[in-house]
């Protein structure tokens, strides 16, 4: 983990330096805590299809994600000439040209589609409201229907019985066996007269959040891929694994409920049972993987764990949809763990899927000496999977890598990274079907493959790499092939630009940079998250291999390190006195003499067991990182409440996990930290747009913040507190479930109390065996589910409802209930509140609507709602404390340009971007009465309004002057 033996430098010296280092980083990161809200909020949404070309080949369309615009270029013999810029929704990630004069833009944060017309002044003429976090759009079928991928949740995906309530949400959010991937289908020729457009159908797929789309050459089939489709792995609860490390001695688990034969478990954890120091490892859960050939769940030893899993994972990765009937016609499994994008071969119809395959069944990071196993440099294999004739054939792009040769060890070849491709995203195929181009986002190059060699798996990366095309700027995320000019256009996300490649010479001949409102610290620090050439010696692994676009991969990993040492836990703890732990063991029969197996409950054992990947978003104000908070103490020092220092302590993971030959420099970690701590979570897609709570959510909130739930007399030192006493929610302080402290939760290790802002993203695993620690067991198999990991640190608990049935929340045998859940209704209510928990941003942020000369009666109430929320008080530390829910901007095409307006709360009028007098809301709405003057209203983060509406570069000169 840490230690002077690894780095050859005095640890005390680094701790002394940490004070000045963290002060410098804090200046970059914590400026958002000033009295005024920041003018820019970083979300770092992942591009899906950021480039498109007009059917006639004369125009190139590109999304400018940080600036919320569509860039329109004229394609010339010399390169690209900017023709127009159209404000769209927040965080656009994909674009598709329906015709030479109509373009559709997918707005990831706004949950919307901007329909852009190029007739007259280029402008948004309609805003379609879709499900949560849309990602891609294609056109297909005889009717030219539009297909859009979204998560199966969000304020626009309402229950028909309560559709009149803004943000009513999905009534089946907590229902087992429900698909959670939607494809919204619209008829572009008839979008409907409802508020956000009327879809022909919402096709729900049995997966968890779709991403890329592709169309068959005959336009009759649409293919949709699940973003994090998983790899048929799950975590067994530590209660399901036999005590001790006896690999071949079975035990009976849960003997009070299940009959003999149905609860026999094959043994304990695989070894080693101590770290290199001899400190006993804690009892933990265990990751297992479904073996379809043996029809059973197996661990790394091949043992049968079928009795410990109460659901099935069918692993449906890619779906085929009939583009005319809008019915699912097929699905494909075994495609990959994380699916980035799709492309079809125009000649053969073969489908190519760019993906990565996670190696999370393998245990441990580090050198693998004492533990005998490591994932160092081998986190996820980067692949393109070929689907043809019903067959699924994964192709490892980096099959030249020998993962047994670790960086710095005998036999390692430093030149291996020269031939590697990492994070394959967008793809394009030549019209004759012979060449495939793939954007390697984490490698700063474009891979070029002979499709026949790829399909036959006869390509050799060491020779094929001679055809790879280097791209300046970093982060190639989108491709457009211009065969008429023998060019390739490449979007580069790191520098927010488009590069023009001459395919004859493979040389970059032109570059078109976009206006970028991101702070320099964001631009400079972003590559440290993604760049596999920087992060790993073999060029395949990066932090983003697991933290997909800075978020999660929806998996658990056992990244303990038996070769490391036990360290001190400096985090202040709740519910962790010897009396409390002793009482817990008394009425649960919890084994062992201490929590961590080390003789000291306030320590971090380096063998921690399975832990689900946590998001790298929204980490400011949260203190120490990792589930246990074990980055509170590390290479740069120890401070349980300093998230800058904690993030910097991840430096050791570059060698031990990613397989870098040496650790980054101090300056590099400073830049990485300054970037990552600015990336924020999105607003809640579950909470109502007016920020109110449903009856169930309100009841859960009342319970959560209500009277004391912990009995101080019964458990000793605590004075008593409610749910909020542990999971503190206070936006003004930047607390959204955690205030930086830890707690004993009735498991074998002390964990840090986690935040609760993204609980809704973990829904989808249902089925849990009986346990001495949880009530409400399942009587048998719950059948097919979409996710193998749920809640708690190891992902072994399937639902929040189940978590609230834990014995620490319900037992009354020691003088009073610890938390006081008296019935299932209370549990359901608190679950509903958690799924709609407060976040750093109000639910209205990003929401938008377009007023036209025909829909005033339909959208009028939504405009009223946007204005009301722009006037509603809100507290968020990242927004400067006391503020409002949103700033409100409006854009309208008048006098040959798109003009911006900013809503000013005090007078209740709109400030234009040309310095003329403010106008009333009525006057602004009246502009839309004229054809071609559609007005688009957008709620943006507080503090961003001036920049987005009237002064793009904040130089004091309005945009219209």
Short mmCIF file of N, CA, C and O in Angstrom, two decimals, residues 567-574 576 601-604 622-633 638-642 646 738-744 750-753:
data_model
loop_
_atom_site.label_atom_id
_atom_site.label_comp_id
_atom_site.label_asym_id
_atom_site.label_seq_id
_atom_site.Cartn_x
_atom_site.Cartn_y
_atom_site.Cartn_z
N UNK A 567 -2.01 -1.11 7.96
CA UNK A 567 -1.81 0.30 8.28
C UNK A 567 -2.90 0.76 9.24
O UNK A 567 -3.89 0.08 9.47
N UNK A 568 -2.69 1.95 9.78
CA UNK A 568 -3.60 2.49 10.78
C UNK A 568 -4.80 3.16 10.13
O UNK A 568 -4.67 3.83 9.10
N UNK A 569 -5.95 2.98 10.73
CA UNK A 569 -7.18 3.65 10.30
C UNK A 569 -7.36 4.93 11.12
O UNK A 569 -7.71 4.85 12.30
N UNK A 570 -7.14 6.10 10.52
CA UNK A 570 -7.24 7.35 11.28
C UNK A 570 -8.64 7.96 11.30
O UNK A 570 -8.83 9.04 11.85
N UNK A 571 -9.61 7.28 10.70
CA UNK A 571 -10.93 7.87 10.52
C UNK A 571 -11.74 7.79 11.81
O UNK A 571 -11.79 6.74 12.47
N UNK A 572 -12.37 8.88 12.16
CA UNK A 572 -13.25 8.91 13.33
C UNK A 572 -14.45 8.01 13.06
O UNK A 572 -15.05 8.05 11.99
N UNK A 573 -14.80 7.18 14.04
CA UNK A 573 -15.81 6.16 13.82
C UNK A 573 -17.03 6.37 14.70
O UNK A 573 -16.95 6.90 15.80
N UNK A 574 -18.16 5.91 14.19
CA UNK A 574 -19.40 5.82 14.95
C UNK A 574 -19.73 4.35 15.17
O UNK A 574 -19.38 3.49 14.37
N UNK A 576 -18.71 1.97 17.09
CA UNK A 576 -17.56 1.09 16.98
C UNK A 576 -16.85 0.85 18.31
O UNK A 576 -15.72 0.40 18.33
N UNK A 601 -9.29 -3.25 15.70
CA UNK A 601 -10.39 -2.91 14.79
C UNK A 601 -10.13 -1.60 14.05
O UNK A 601 -10.75 -1.33 13.04
N UNK A 602 -9.21 -0.76 14.54
CA UNK A 602 -8.93 0.52 13.90
C UNK A 602 -7.71 0.40 13.00
O UNK A 602 -6.73 1.13 13.14
N UNK A 603 -7.76 -0.52 12.06
CA UNK A 603 -6.64 -0.74 11.15
C UNK A 603 -7.17 -1.12 9.78
O UNK A 603 -8.33 -1.52 9.63
N UNK A 604 -6.30 -1.02 8.78
CA UNK A 604 -6.62 -1.41 7.42
C UNK A 604 -5.77 -2.61 7.06
O UNK A 604 -4.54 -2.50 6.90
N UNK A 622 -16.09 15.12 0.69
CA UNK A 622 -16.43 13.78 1.18
C UNK A 622 -15.31 13.13 1.98
O UNK A 622 -15.49 12.05 2.52
N UNK A 623 -14.14 13.78 2.07
CA UNK A 623 -13.07 13.23 2.87
C UNK A 623 -12.40 12.03 2.23
O UNK A 623 -12.30 11.92 1.02
N UNK A 624 -11.93 11.11 3.06
CA UNK A 624 -11.11 9.98 2.62
C UNK A 624 -11.84 9.09 1.62
O UNK A 624 -13.07 8.96 1.66
N UNK A 625 -11.08 8.46 0.74
CA UNK A 625 -11.64 7.68 -0.36
C UNK A 625 -11.38 6.19 -0.19
O UNK A 625 -10.56 5.77 0.61
N UNK A 626 -12.06 5.42 -1.01
CA UNK A 626 -12.20 3.96 -0.94
C UNK A 626 -13.30 3.63 0.06
O UNK A 626 -13.66 4.44 0.90
N UNK A 627 -13.86 2.42 -0.08
CA UNK A 627 -14.96 2.03 0.79
C UNK A 627 -14.58 2.11 2.26
O UNK A 627 -15.37 2.51 3.10
N UNK A 628 -13.38 1.71 2.59
CA UNK A 628 -12.94 1.76 3.98
C UNK A 628 -12.34 3.12 4.34
O UNK A 628 -12.00 3.36 5.50
N UNK A 629 -12.17 3.99 3.34
CA UNK A 629 -11.48 5.25 3.58
C UNK A 629 -9.99 5.05 3.73
O UNK A 629 -9.29 5.88 4.30
N UNK A 630 -9.46 3.93 3.18
CA UNK A 630 -8.07 3.61 3.44
C UNK A 630 -7.08 4.46 2.67
O UNK A 630 -5.86 4.34 2.89
N UNK A 631 -7.56 5.34 1.79
CA UNK A 631 -6.64 6.30 1.19
C UNK A 631 -6.49 7.54 2.08
O UNK A 631 -5.83 8.50 1.70
N UNK A 632 -7.10 7.51 3.27
CA UNK A 632 -6.87 8.59 4.23
C UNK A 632 -5.41 8.61 4.65
O UNK A 632 -4.87 9.66 5.03
N UNK A 633 -4.77 7.45 4.62
CA UNK A 633 -3.38 7.32 5.05
C UNK A 633 -2.59 6.75 3.88
O UNK A 633 -2.96 5.72 3.32
N UNK A 638 -1.37 11.64 5.97
CA UNK A 638 -2.59 11.11 6.58
C UNK A 638 -3.49 12.26 7.03
O UNK A 638 -3.05 13.14 7.76
N UNK A 639 -4.73 12.23 6.54
CA UNK A 639 -5.74 13.22 6.96
C UNK A 639 -7.09 12.68 6.53
O UNK A 639 -7.41 12.66 5.34
N UNK A 640 -7.92 12.25 7.47
CA UNK A 640 -9.20 11.60 7.11
C UNK A 640 -10.21 12.53 6.48
O UNK A 640 -11.20 12.05 5.92
N UNK A 641 -10.02 13.84 6.56
CA UNK A 641 -11.01 14.77 6.03
C UNK A 641 -10.51 15.55 4.82
O UNK A 641 -11.13 16.51 4.41
N UNK A 642 -9.40 15.15 4.26
CA UNK A 642 -8.80 15.89 3.16
C UNK A 642 -8.90 15.06 1.88
O UNK A 642 -8.10 14.15 1.66
N UNK A 646 -6.26 12.52 -0.03
CA UNK A 646 -6.68 11.14 -0.21
C UNK A 646 -6.58 10.73 -1.67
O UNK A 646 -6.11 9.62 -1.99
N UNK A 738 -22.55 11.33 3.62
CA UNK A 738 -21.32 11.12 4.39
C UNK A 738 -20.75 12.44 4.84
O UNK A 738 -20.80 13.44 4.11
N UNK A 739 -20.23 12.47 6.05
CA UNK A 739 -19.49 13.64 6.53
C UNK A 739 -18.04 13.28 6.79
O UNK A 739 -17.33 14.01 7.48
N UNK A 740 -17.61 12.14 6.26
CA UNK A 740 -16.22 11.75 6.36
C UNK A 740 -15.91 10.74 7.44
O UNK A 740 -14.78 10.25 7.52
N UNK A 741 -16.88 10.39 8.26
CA UNK A 741 -16.64 9.44 9.35
C UNK A 741 -16.92 8.01 8.89
O UNK A 741 -17.51 7.77 7.85
N UNK A 742 -16.49 7.05 9.73
CA UNK A 742 -16.71 5.64 9.45
C UNK A 742 -17.67 5.05 10.45
O UNK A 742 -18.14 5.72 11.37
N UNK A 743 -17.95 3.73 10.30
CA UNK A 743 -18.89 3.10 11.21
C UNK A 743 -18.72 1.59 11.18
O UNK A 743 -18.35 1.01 10.15
N UNK A 744 -18.99 0.95 12.31
CA UNK A 744 -19.09 -0.50 12.36
C UNK A 744 -20.49 -0.88 11.93
O UNK A 744 -21.47 -0.48 12.54
N UNK A 750 -14.29 -2.35 9.33
CA UNK A 750 -14.80 -1.00 9.49
C UNK A 750 -14.84 -0.34 8.11
O UNK A 750 -13.88 -0.40 7.35
N UNK A 751 -15.94 0.28 7.78
CA UNK A 751 -16.05 0.98 6.50
C UNK A 751 -16.40 2.44 6.75
O UNK A 751 -16.96 2.80 7.78
N UNK A 752 -16.04 3.25 5.78
CA UNK A 752 -16.41 4.65 5.84
C UNK A 752 -17.88 4.78 5.42
O UNK A 752 -18.34 4.07 4.52
N UNK A 753 -18.60 5.66 6.07
CA UNK A 753 -20.01 5.86 5.73
C UNK A 753 -20.08 6.47 4.33
O UNK A 753 -19.51 7.53 4.09
#
